[in-house]
Amino acid sequence: MKRVLVVGGGGREHAIVDALSRSPQVEKIYCAPGNAGIARQAECVPIKDTDVEELLRFAREQSIDLTVVGPEAALVVGIVDRFREEGLRIFGPTRAAARIESSKEFAKNLMERYGIPTAGYRTFDDYEAALAYVRSRPLPAVLKYDGLAAGKGVVVAATMEEAEEALRDMLLDDKFGHGRVVVEDYLTGPEFSFMCFVAGDKVSPMVLAQDHKRAFDGDRGPNTGGMGAYSPLPFLAPEDEAFALERIMRPVAEALVREGCPFTGVLYGGLMKTPQGIQVIEFNARFGDPETEVVLPRLKSDIYDIFRAVADGEDPGRTEWHDFATLGVVLASEGYPGSYEKGAEITGTEQIDGVVYHMGTALREGRLVTAGGRVMIVVCRGEDPEQARLKALAEVAKIGCDRLFYRRDIGCKAFLREK
Ligand code: AMP
Ligand code: GLY
């Protein structure tokens, strides 16, 4: 029987813990730091996700068989490298492989060199040169700060004034730190998330999902960490999926092997179905959030076997998936992604007929309260996304808390016309 440590404390980690709890091989799950919802399924330990030395000590002390890393921050500080150095089994990419997410320039250069379809681009560290290039190109301009900026490093500027302001922030005022900017051609079409288990050149695809990044219905309002997701995606044909696997995900995994930084973990392709075919918008080096919350409930295979194989550099083989659709609606604190209050009481979660994954909650004197921007996600099943959406909306209405908001149109793109 196996003992597992999950690193992180959001909805993604709750879904990972939930999937592990379905494995007959897993006897004990710890989660660091976890949250109030995760605490019902795992033992939470108060260690920060980036405190690598403390996590190492804990894993050794508790004879952990496998550690699974959720957040990118832990990858970027080299948690996988350190655990491997110490001979401990860990699921996630090394710091060098995680550059596919942490450095936009690394990712774009790799794609260019290996002929992987992505928007044309140029990289700048000089403000005037960047501005001159943007002026010479059609609008909108896509400006990406090179580095992790918690989703805030990408600006799609519709006017020259907006582009100028963003370039000033990124290159003159060092708003995110001192770095470079990738200026990309603007692509159009529906976006989707393709996550694969990757061990070196072995690639095992998961089912597809679509995130909803804008705060409000109709894709309006500011970008967020994700307000909901669903799976599968009726707007994609089997040929699209085959193209994404054979022409994008597999070649990238092979390229990383050839570049001397083989990837182990979840490689996440943020892809777009453009009129010119499927193109890469970005890569992540980890499970997506909230995609994981709708994808893992569809996994039939034993996730421990997959994690163990990938962590050991072995082929995880073919994974089995349920046919039903899943759809998740995120409840977020009023004001998010801007400033918001914490500590509002939440009731009704035990009445939900579906799964509730906690994202930012805490227990205060035995009461469940909000403790983050995204608070929880309610995930329901259906024969198709439309049915799952109706179910999820009916269930979300059972949650009592007047400080939360959510989108009512998650999944609508699946059964209305594509945007
Ligand atoms: P990223 O952090 O790279 O995923 O970018 C955030 C969002 O910006 C994406 O989800 C897209 O909606 C948008 N975006 C990024 N790159 C492009 C592009 N080349 N063309 C159009 N939209 C883009
Ligand atoms: N849902 C987008 C992400 O995890 O980056």
CSV table of C-alpha atoms and ligand atoms in Angstrom, one decimal, residues 12 211 213 225 268 282 284 286-291, ligand 2:
chain,number,residue,atom,x,y,z
A,12,ARG,CA,-6.4,21.2,-9.1
A,211,ASP,CA,-11.2,26.7,-19.9
A,213,LYS,CA,-10.6,32.7,-18.7
A,225,GLY,CA,-7.2,32.0,-13.5
A,268,TYR,CA,-0.3,21.1,-21.1
A,282,GLU,CA,1.2,28.5,-24.8
A,284,ASN,CA,2.3,24.8,-19.3
A,286,ARG,CA,1.7,21.1,-15.1
A,287,PHE,CA,-2.0,20.2,-14.8
A,288,GLY,CA,-4.3,23.1,-15.8
A,289,ASP,CA,-6.7,24.6,-13.3
A,290,PRO,CA,-9.7,24.3,-13.6
A,291,GLU,CA,-9.3,21.8,-16.5
B,2,GLY,N1,-6.4,27.0,-17.0
B,2,GLY,C1,-5.2,27.6,-17.4
B,2,GLY,C2,-4.0,27.2,-16.6
B,2,GLY,O1,-4.0,26.4,-15.8
B,2,GLY,O2,-3.0,27.8,-16.9
